[in-house]
Amino acid sequence: MPEPESSSTPRVLAVQLLTVLDRDLPRLERIDAYMQGRHDDPYMPAKADDEYRLLARRAVSNWMPLLVNTPGQALFVDSFRRGTGDGARTAGDLPEWEHWQRSRLDARQAAVHRGALTYGHSFTITEKTRAGVRTRGLSALRTAALFADPANDDTPQAALTVVRRPADKKPGQARMWDGRNEYRVTFASYTDKSKVTVQKAGAHGATECPVTRFAAAVDLDGRTVGVVEPMIPLQNRINQTVFDLLVAQTYGSFKVRTATGMAPPVQLDADGNPVLDERGQPIPLPINVNAKRFLFAEDPDVKFGSLDETPLAGFIASLDMSIRHLSAISQTPPHHLLGQIANLSAEALLAAETALARKIADFRTLLGESWERVFRLAAELSGDAGAAGDFAGEVLWRDLEGKSLAQSADALGKLAAALGIPKRGLWARVPGVTRNELDEWEDLLEADDPDLQLARTLRRAAPEPEPGQSESA
């Protein structure tokens, strides 16, 4: 009788990770469908015709991309600052930041952030390539990770990403990483454990799993949730209201003219006899009624009237209320959703943006910790042991608030004058300034200051003190 496999063998880990993907995929695919505008149909009669179904398709008002993009556009990592050693400053020439630029993460970080906001989590893989250490994003729809404590651990025990799903009788392929090695995984389906094969591809070069999880929110049970899933019921309510509005607008938003006590004219054949339908009834002539025509009848007993149109104000008010609920629950300012920004004072705009600013601050805290782990992995793979153990480093987020340059200049000037904050320490607070611009300002300042140039030259020329010898000695 064969011995049971250890719970930590690569094949067992691969089976567990594929099982996690199979468990989470229906929920993640539903979130993805809502993000793409493929929503559940609104309620309609069981025998609804094609016209009703057409209105149901047109009733979809997809608010999900706006809920993701509004905080996502405020998440932009602009630089990295080491926390220890002589690198305890912002520097664009750090090896970690070179890895960032080599990976083109200025542009690609947005996909990682939006993936975390959409599904609740996304992933990155940091690895050595022929071009150097690089980091790239991994989709939550294809990637899973195992944690000993998913609520508190930032380092997974193992992670797997599907490279090719099973299709046309061809097996699926995946890459898997544990604390030391990378593996190639082949599988027939997510649930067929017997056809999972694992082959070692070699050591990945790090001392821990090189996959990093980016979570928008994690509870104490390790569950991640994004901004889309909690809003699905409200999105369905909005779609239902829009559908009811379209039905009322299509079938009842106009007056209906009526006539009683009058038989409609019928079609006549060449002999003057009524033309009959298949049931033997006379076929009435179409009546052309529009705003240019006047109705009259020769019979004095004929009465004309009208049926009032269905008021649409109630549907519009209901839609407005649902969108306001969406705004409150998602912490999205109402003027972002409703477009009503006229006659708002600066204080009112600030109050409306406060909840969103707090939400973005939460995202920056959680996602920033993940990026800091990516920088430590990049440093380790680059051979920098000191930076690999630097847990005091931090990412710097670009200030994307809508402040005018004049307001910021006035505030920064007052901070420098009243509190004595060094002016160079306030450079990063200038709206819209980039890392490259800050480096250029540093070079220009040194070029214009001969004393600073001399001090740096002497510092570089001074011999390094021997171990155990103080600088004063």
Coordinates of C-alpha atoms in Angstrom, one line a residue:
M1 CA 0.0 0.0 0.0
P2 CA 1.6 3.4 -1.0
E3 CA 2.3 5.9 1.7
P4 CA 0.1 9.0 1.8
E5 CA 1.6 12.1 0.4
S6 CA 2.9 14.8 2.7
S7 CA 0.6 17.8 3.1
S8 CA 3.4 20.0 1.8
T9 CA 4.6 18.1 -1.3
P10 CA 4.5 20.1 -4.5
R11 CA 1.8 17.9 -6.0
V12 CA -0.5 18.3 -2.9
L13 CA 0.1 22.1 -3.0
A14 CA -0.9 22.2 -6.6
V15 CA -4.1 20.2 -6.0
Q16 CA -5.0 22.6 -3.2
L17 CA -4.3 25.7 -5.2
L18 CA -6.4 24.3 -8.2
T19 CA -9.2 23.5 -5.7
V20 CA -9.1 27.2 -4.4
L21 CA -9.3 28.4 -8.0
D22 CA -12.3 26.1 -8.7
R23 CA -14.0 27.3 -5.5
D24 CA -13.5 31.0 -6.2
L25 CA -14.0 31.1 -9.9
P26 CA -17.8 31.4 -10.1
R27 CA -17.8 34.3 -7.7
L28 CA -14.9 36.1 -9.5
E29 CA -16.5 35.5 -12.9
R30 CA -19.8 37.0 -11.7
I31 CA -17.8 40.1 -10.5
D32 CA -16.0 40.2 -13.9
A33 CA -19.4 40.0 -15.7
Y34 CA -20.8 42.9 -13.8
M35 CA -17.6 44.9 -14.4
Q36 CA -18.0 44.2 -18.2
G37 CA -21.7 45.2 -18.2
R38 CA -23.1 41.6 -18.4
H39 CA -25.7 42.0 -15.6
D40 CA -28.6 39.9 -14.4
D41 CA -31.8 40.6 -16.3
P42 CA -34.4 42.8 -14.5
Y43 CA -37.7 41.2 -13.6
M44 CA -40.1 40.9 -16.5
P45 CA -43.2 38.8 -17.3
A46 CA -42.6 35.1 -18.0
K47 CA -44.1 35.5 -21.5
A48 CA -42.2 38.7 -22.3
D49 CA -41.7 39.3 -26.0
D50 CA -38.6 40.4 -27.9
E51 CA -39.5 44.1 -27.4
Y52 CA -39.4 43.6 -23.7
R53 CA -36.1 41.8 -23.9
L54 CA -34.7 44.6 -26.0
L55 CA -35.7 47.1 -23.4
A56 CA -34.1 44.9 -20.7
R57 CA -30.8 44.9 -22.5
R58 CA -30.9 48.7 -22.9
A59 CA -31.8 49.1 -19.2
V60 CA -28.2 48.1 -18.1
S61 CA -26.6 51.2 -16.6
N62 CA -23.1 50.0 -15.7
W63 CA -21.8 52.0 -12.7
M64 CA -19.2 49.4 -11.7
P65 CA -16.2 50.8 -13.8
L66 CA -16.8 54.3 -12.2
L67 CA -16.7 52.8 -8.7
V68 CA -13.4 51.1 -9.5
N69 CA -11.8 53.9 -11.5
T70 CA -12.6 56.7 -9.1
P71 CA -10.3 55.5 -6.3
G72 CA -8.1 53.6 -8.7
Q73 CA -7.1 56.9 -10.5
A74 CA -5.8 58.2 -7.1
L75 CA -3.5 55.3 -6.6
F76 CA -0.1 56.0 -8.3
V77 CA 3.2 54.9 -6.7
D78 CA 5.6 57.8 -7.5
S79 CA 8.7 56.7 -5.7
F80 CA 10.3 54.5 -3.0
R81 CA 12.3 55.5 0.1
R82 CA 14.5 53.2 2.0
G83 CA 14.2 53.2 5.7
T84 CA 17.7 52.2 6.9
G85 CA 21.3 52.8 6.0
D86 CA 22.6 55.6 3.8
G87 CA 19.6 54.9 1.5
A88 CA 17.2 56.3 4.0
R89 CA 16.0 58.8 1.6
T90 CA 14.1 59.1 -1.7
A91 CA 16.4 58.2 -4.6
G92 CA 15.6 57.5 -8.2
D93 CA 18.8 55.6 -8.7
L94 CA 18.1 52.9 -6.1
P95 CA 18.3 49.3 -7.5
E96 CA 14.8 48.7 -6.3
W97 CA 13.6 51.7 -8.3
E98 CA 15.6 50.6 -11.3
H99 CA 13.7 47.3 -11.1
W100 CA 10.5 49.3 -11.0
Q101 CA 11.3 51.2 -14.2
R102 CA 12.6 48.1 -15.9
S103 CA 9.3 46.4 -15.2
R104 CA 7.4 49.4 -16.6
L105 CA 5.3 49.6 -13.5
D106 CA 4.6 53.3 -13.9
A107 CA 2.0 52.1 -16.4
R108 CA 1.3 48.6 -15.3
Q109 CA 0.7 49.3 -11.6
A110 CA -2.8 50.6 -12.5
A111 CA -3.9 47.1 -13.7
V112 CA -2.7 45.6 -10.4
H113 CA -4.6 48.2 -8.3
R114 CA -7.8 47.9 -10.4
G115 CA -7.6 44.1 -10.1
A116 CA -7.5 44.4 -6.3
L117 CA -10.3 46.9 -6.3
T118 CA -12.4 44.8 -8.6
Y119 CA -12.0 41.3 -7.3
G120 CA -10.8 42.0 -3.8
H121 CA -7.2 40.9 -4.6
S122 CA -4.7 40.6 -7.3
F123 CA -1.1 39.3 -7.4
T124 CA 2.4 40.1 -8.8
I125 CA 5.3 37.8 -9.5
T126 CA 8.9 39.1 -9.0
E127 CA 11.5 37.0 -10.7
K128 CA 14.9 37.1 -12.4
T129 CA 14.9 37.4 -16.2
R130 CA 17.6 37.8 -18.8
A131 CA 16.9 41.5 -18.7
G132 CA 17.2 41.7 -14.9
V133 CA 14.7 41.4 -12.0
R134 CA 11.2 42.2 -13.1
T135 CA 7.7 42.3 -11.6
R136 CA 4.5 41.7 -13.5
G137 CA 0.9 41.5 -12.5
L138 CA -1.2 38.3 -12.3
S139 CA -5.0 38.1 -12.6
A140 CA -7.1 36.9 -9.7
L141 CA -9.2 34.9 -12.2
R142 CA -6.1 32.7 -12.9
T143 CA -4.1 32.9 -9.7
A144 CA -4.4 31.5 -6.2
A145 CA -2.2 31.6 -3.1
L146 CA -2.0 29.6 0.2
F147 CA -1.3 31.2 3.5
A148 CA -0.7 29.7 6.9
D149 CA -2.6 32.7 8.3
P150 CA -4.4 34.5 5.4
A151 CA -5.5 37.4 7.6
N152 CA -2.1 38.4 8.8
D153 CA 0.6 36.8 6.6
D154 CA 1.9 38.7 3.6
T155 CA 4.1 35.8 2.5
P156 CA 2.3 32.9 0.9
Q157 CA 3.4 29.3 1.4
A158 CA 2.8 28.6 -2.3
A159 CA 1.1 30.3 -5.2
L160 CA -0.1 29.1 -8.7
T161 CA -1.1 30.9 -11.8
V162 CA -2.7 29.3 -14.8
V163 CA -0.9 29.9 -18.0
R164 CA -3.4 27.9 -20.2
R165 CA -6.8 26.6 -19.3
P166 CA -7.8 23.1 -20.4
A167 CA -9.4 23.2 -23.8
D168 CA -10.0 21.0 -26.9
K169 CA -8.8 17.9 -25.0
K170 CA -5.5 19.7 -24.3
P171 CA -4.4 19.8 -20.6
G172 CA -4.1 23.0 -18.8
Q173 CA -0.7 24.4 -17.8
A174 CA 0.3 26.4 -14.8
R175 CA 3.3 27.8 -12.9
M176 CA 3.7 27.3 -9.2
W177 CA 6.1 28.7 -6.6
D178 CA 6.8 27.7 -3.1
G179 CA 9.5 29.0 -0.7
R180 CA 12.4 27.8 -2.7
N181 CA 11.5 26.5 -6.2
E182 CA 9.4 27.0 -9.2
Y183 CA 7.3 24.1 -10.7
R184 CA 5.5 23.4 -14.0
V185 CA 2.0 22.0 -13.4
T186 CA -0.1 20.1 -15.9
F187 CA -3.8 19.3 -15.2
A188 CA -6.9 18.1 -17.0
S189 CA -9.3 20.2 -14.9
Y190 CA -9.4 22.1 -11.6
T191 CA -11.2 19.2 -9.9
D192 CA -9.5 16.1 -11.3
K193 CA -6.8 15.4 -8.7
S194 CA -5.6 12.2 -10.4
K195 CA -4.4 14.0 -13.5
V196 CA -2.3 16.7 -11.8
T197 CA 1.4 16.4 -12.6
V198 CA 4.2 18.6 -11.2
Q199 CA 7.7 19.0 -12.5
K200 CA 10.4 21.0 -10.8
A201 CA 11.7 23.9 -13.0
G202 CA 14.5 25.1 -10.6
A203 CA 15.1 27.5 -7.8
H204 CA 13.6 30.9 -8.2
G205 CA 16.4 32.6 -6.2
A206 CA 14.4 34.1 -3.3
T207 CA 14.1 32.8 0.2
E208 CA 10.3 33.0 0.2
C209 CA 7.5 32.7 -2.3
P210 CA 8.0 35.5 -4.9
V211 CA 4.3 36.0 -5.4
T212 CA 2.8 39.0 -3.6
R213 CA -0.9 39.5 -2.8
F214 CA -2.5 42.9 -3.2
A215 CA -5.7 43.0 -1.2
A216 CA -8.2 45.9 -1.2
A217 CA -9.6 44.7 2.2
V218 CA -8.9 41.7 4.3
D219 CA -11.0 40.6 7.3
L220 CA -9.8 38.5 10.3
D221 CA -10.9 35.3 8.5
G222 CA -8.7 36.1 5.5
R223 CA -11.5 37.0 3.1
T224 CA -10.9 39.7 0.6
V225 CA -13.6 41.9 -0.9
G226 CA -13.4 44.6 -3.5
V227 CA -15.7 47.5 -4.4
V228 CA -17.8 45.6 -7.0
E229 CA -19.3 42.7 -5.2
P230 CA -21.1 44.6 -2.4
M231 CA -22.6 46.9 -4.9
I232 CA -24.2 44.2 -7.1
P233 CA -27.7 44.4 -5.3
L234 CA -27.8 48.2 -5.8
Q235 CA -26.7 47.9 -9.4
N236 CA -29.6 45.4 -10.0
R237 CA -32.0 47.8 -8.3
I238 CA -30.8 50.6 -10.6
N239 CA -31.2 48.4 -13.7
Q240 CA -34.7 47.4 -12.6
T241 CA -35.7 51.1 -12.2
V242 CA -34.3 52.0 -15.5
F243 CA -36.1 49.1 -17.1
D244 CA -39.5 50.1 -15.6
L245 CA -38.8 53.7 -16.8
L246 CA -38.2 52.5 -20.3
V247 CA -41.3 50.3 -20.3
A248 CA -43.4 53.2 -19.1
Q249 CA -41.7 55.6 -21.5
T250 CA -42.3 53.2 -24.4
Y251 CA -45.9 52.1 -23.8
G252 CA -47.5 54.8 -21.7
S253 CA -45.7 58.1 -21.9
F254 CA -48.1 59.6 -24.4
K255 CA -51.8 60.4 -24.5
V256 CA -54.1 57.8 -26.1
R257 CA -57.1 59.1 -28.1
T258 CA -60.3 57.2 -27.8
A259 CA -63.6 57.1 -29.7
T260 CA -66.8 55.3 -28.6
G261 CA -70.0 54.7 -30.5
M262 CA -68.3 54.5 -33.8
A263 CA -67.4 51.6 -36.0
P264 CA -64.1 51.9 -37.8
P265 CA -64.1 52.0 -41.6
V266 CA -63.3 48.7 -43.3
Q267 CA -61.5 47.7 -46.4
L268 CA -63.6 47.1 -49.5
D269 CA -63.0 44.9 -52.5
A270 CA -63.6 46.0 -56.1
D271 CA -67.3 45.2 -55.8
G272 CA -67.7 47.3 -52.7
N273 CA -67.9 44.4 -50.3
P274 CA -66.0 44.3 -47.0
V275 CA -62.7 42.3 -47.1
L276 CA -62.8 39.6 -44.5
D277 CA -59.9 38.1 -42.5
E278 CA -59.4 34.3 -41.8
R279 CA -62.0 34.5 -39.0
G280 CA -64.6 36.0 -41.3
Q281 CA -64.4 39.5 -39.7
P282 CA -64.1 42.7 -41.7
I283 CA -60.6 44.1 -41.9
P284 CA -60.5 47.7 -40.6
L285 CA -58.7 50.4 -42.4
P286 CA -55.6 51.9 -40.6
I287 CA -56.4 55.2 -39.0
N288 CA -53.8 57.9 -39.4
V289 CA -53.9 59.9 -36.2
N290 CA -51.3 62.6 -35.5
A291 CA -51.0 66.2 -34.4
K292 CA -52.0 67.5 -37.8
R293 CA -55.3 65.7 -38.1
F294 CA -58.8 66.6 -36.7
L295 CA -61.2 63.9 -35.6
F296 CA -64.9 64.1 -36.4
A297 CA -67.9 61.8 -36.8
E298 CA -71.3 62.2 -38.5
D299 CA -73.1 60.2 -35.8
P300 CA -74.0 62.5 -32.9
D301 CA -73.7 59.6 -30.4
V302 CA -70.0 59.3 -31.0
K303 CA -67.8 60.5 -28.1
F304 CA -64.1 61.3 -28.3
G305 CA -61.8 61.2 -25.3
S306 CA -58.2 60.5 -24.2
L307 CA -56.2 58.5 -21.7
D308 CA -53.6 60.4 -19.8
E309 CA -49.9 59.5 -20.2
T310 CA -48.1 57.7 -17.4
P311 CA -46.1 60.2 -15.3
L312 CA -42.4 59.5 -15.4
A313 CA -41.3 61.7 -12.5
G314 CA -41.7 58.9 -9.9
F315 CA -39.4 56.6 -11.9
I316 CA -36.8 59.4 -12.2
A317 CA -37.0 60.2 -8.5
S318 CA -36.6 56.5 -7.7
L319 CA -33.6 56.3 -9.9
D320 CA -32.0 59.3 -8.3
M321 CA -32.6 57.8 -4.9
S322 CA -30.9 54.5 -5.9
I323 CA -27.9 56.3 -7.2
R324 CA -27.6 58.3 -4.0
H325 CA -27.7 55.1 -2.0
L326 CA -25.0 53.7 -4.3
S327 CA -22.9 56.9 -3.6
A328 CA -23.3 56.6 0.2
I329 CA -22.5 52.9 0.5
S330 CA -19.6 53.0 -1.9
Q331 CA -18.2 56.2 -0.4
T332 CA -18.2 57.9 -3.9
P333 CA -19.0 61.6 -3.9
P334 CA -22.5 62.1 -5.3
H335 CA -21.4 64.7 -7.8
H336 CA -19.1 62.0 -9.4
L337 CA -22.2 59.9 -10.1
L338 CA -24.9 62.5 -10.7
G339 CA -22.8 65.2 -12.4
Q340 CA -24.4 67.9 -10.1
I341 CA -21.5 70.2 -9.2
A342 CA -22.9 73.7 -9.9
N343 CA -23.1 76.2 -7.1
L344 CA -21.1 74.1 -4.7
S345 CA -18.7 76.0 -2.4
A346 CA -15.2 74.9 -1.7
E347 CA -16.2 73.7 1.8
A348 CA -19.1 71.6 0.4
L349 CA -16.8 70.0 -2.2
L350 CA -14.3 69.2 0.5
A351 CA -17.0 67.6 2.7
A352 CA -18.2 65.6 -0.3
E353 CA -14.7 64.3 -1.0
T354 CA -13.8 63.4 2.6
A355 CA -15.3 59.9 2.6
L356 CA -13.5 59.1 -0.7
A357 CA -10.2 60.5 0.6
R358 CA -10.5 58.2 3.7
K359 CA -11.2 55.2 1.5
I360 CA -8.2 56.0 -0.8
A361 CA -6.0 56.3 2.3
D362 CA -7.1 52.8 3.4
F363 CA -6.3 51.4 -0.1
R364 CA -2.9 53.1 0.0
T365 CA -2.0 51.6 3.3
L366 CA -2.9 48.1 2.3
L367 CA -1.5 48.2 -1.2
G368 CA 1.6 50.1 -0.1
E369 CA 2.6 47.2 2.2
S370 CA 2.4 44.8 -0.7
W371 CA 4.6 47.1 -2.9
E372 CA 7.1 47.3 -0.1
R373 CA 7.4 43.5 -0.1
V374 CA 7.9 43.6 -3.9
F375 CA 10.8 46.0 -3.4
R376 CA 12.3 43.7 -0.8
L377 CA 12.0 40.7 -3.1
A378 CA 13.6 42.8 -5.9
A379 CA 16.5 43.8 -3.7
E380 CA 17.1 40.2 -2.6
L381 CA 17.0 38.9 -6.2
S382 CA 19.5 41.7 -7.1
G383 CA 21.8 40.5 -4.3
D384 CA 21.3 43.5 -2.0
A385 CA 20.9 41.7 1.4
G386 CA 20.6 44.9 3.4
A387 CA 17.7 46.3 1.3
A388 CA 16.1 42.9 1.3
G389 CA 15.7 43.1 5.1
D390 CA 14.6 46.7 5.1
F391 CA 11.1 46.6 6.6
A392 CA 11.2 50.4 7.3
G393 CA 11.1 51.3 3.6
E394 CA 8.0 52.9 2.2
V395 CA 6.4 53.7 -1.1
L396 CA 5.5 57.3 -1.9
W397 CA 2.2 58.0 -3.5
R398 CA 1.7 60.8 -5.9
D399 CA -0.6 63.6 -4.7
L400 CA -3.5 63.6 -7.2
E401 CA -5.9 65.9 -5.3
G402 CA -7.3 68.7 -7.3
K403 CA -5.4 71.6 -5.6
S404 CA -4.4 74.7 -7.5
L405 CA -0.7 75.5 -7.7
A406 CA -1.3 78.9 -6.1
Q407 CA -3.1 77.4 -3.1
S408 CA -0.3 74.8 -2.6
A409 CA 2.4 77.4 -3.0
D410 CA 0.8 79.6 -0.4
A411 CA 0.3 76.7 2.1
L412 CA 3.9 75.4 1.6
G413 CA 5.4 78.8 2.0
K414 CA 3.5 79.2 5.3
L415 CA 4.7 75.8 6.5
A416 CA 8.3 76.7 5.7
A417 CA 8.1 80.1 7.4
A418 CA 6.0 79.3 10.5
L419 CA 7.2 75.8 11.3
G420 CA 10.7 75.9 10.0
I421 CA 10.3 72.9 7.8
P422 CA 13.2 72.7 5.3
K423 CA 12.2 73.9 1.9
R424 CA 13.6 70.9 0.1
G425 CA 11.5 68.7 2.4
L426 CA 8.4 70.3 0.9
W427 CA 9.3 69.7 -2.7
A428 CA 7.4 66.4 -2.9
R429 CA 4.3 68.3 -1.8
V430 CA 4.2 70.4 -5.0
P431 CA 1.1 69.2 -7.0
G432 CA 1.9 67.1 -10.0
V433 CA 5.7 66.9 -9.4
T434 CA 7.3 63.6 -10.6
R435 CA 10.3 61.6 -9.3
N436 CA 12.4 62.6 -12.3
E437 CA 11.6 66.3 -11.7
L438 CA 12.7 66.0 -8.0
D439 CA 16.0 64.4 -9.1
E440 CA 16.5 67.2 -11.6
W441 CA 15.8 69.8 -9.0
E442 CA 18.5 68.2 -6.7
D443 CA 21.0 68.3 -9.6
L444 CA 20.2 71.9 -10.4
L445 CA 20.4 72.9 -6.7
E446 CA 23.9 71.4 -6.4
A447 CA 25.0 73.0 -9.7
D448 CA 23.9 76.4 -8.4
D449 CA 25.5 76.0 -4.9
P450 CA 29.3 75.8 -4.9
D451 CA 29.5 75.2 -1.2
L452 CA 27.3 72.2 -1.5
Q453 CA 29.4 70.9 -4.4
L454 CA 32.6 71.3 -2.3
A455 CA 31.0 69.5 0.7
R456 CA 30.0 66.5 -1.4
T457 CA 33.4 66.3 -3.1
L458 CA 35.2 66.3 0.3
R459 CA 32.8 63.7 1.6
R460 CA 33.5 61.4 -1.3
A461 CA 37.2 61.9 -1.0
A462 CA 37.3 61.2 2.8
P463 CA 38.6 57.7 3.7
E464 CA 36.2 55.2 5.1
P465 CA 36.7 54.8 8.9
E466 CA 38.1 51.4 9.9
P467 CA 35.8 49.0 11.8
G468 CA 35.6 49.9 15.5
Q469 CA 37.1 53.4 14.9
S470 CA 34.9 56.5 15.4
E471 CA 34.9 59.2 12.8
S472 CA 36.3 61.7 15.3
A473 CA 39.4 59.5 15.9

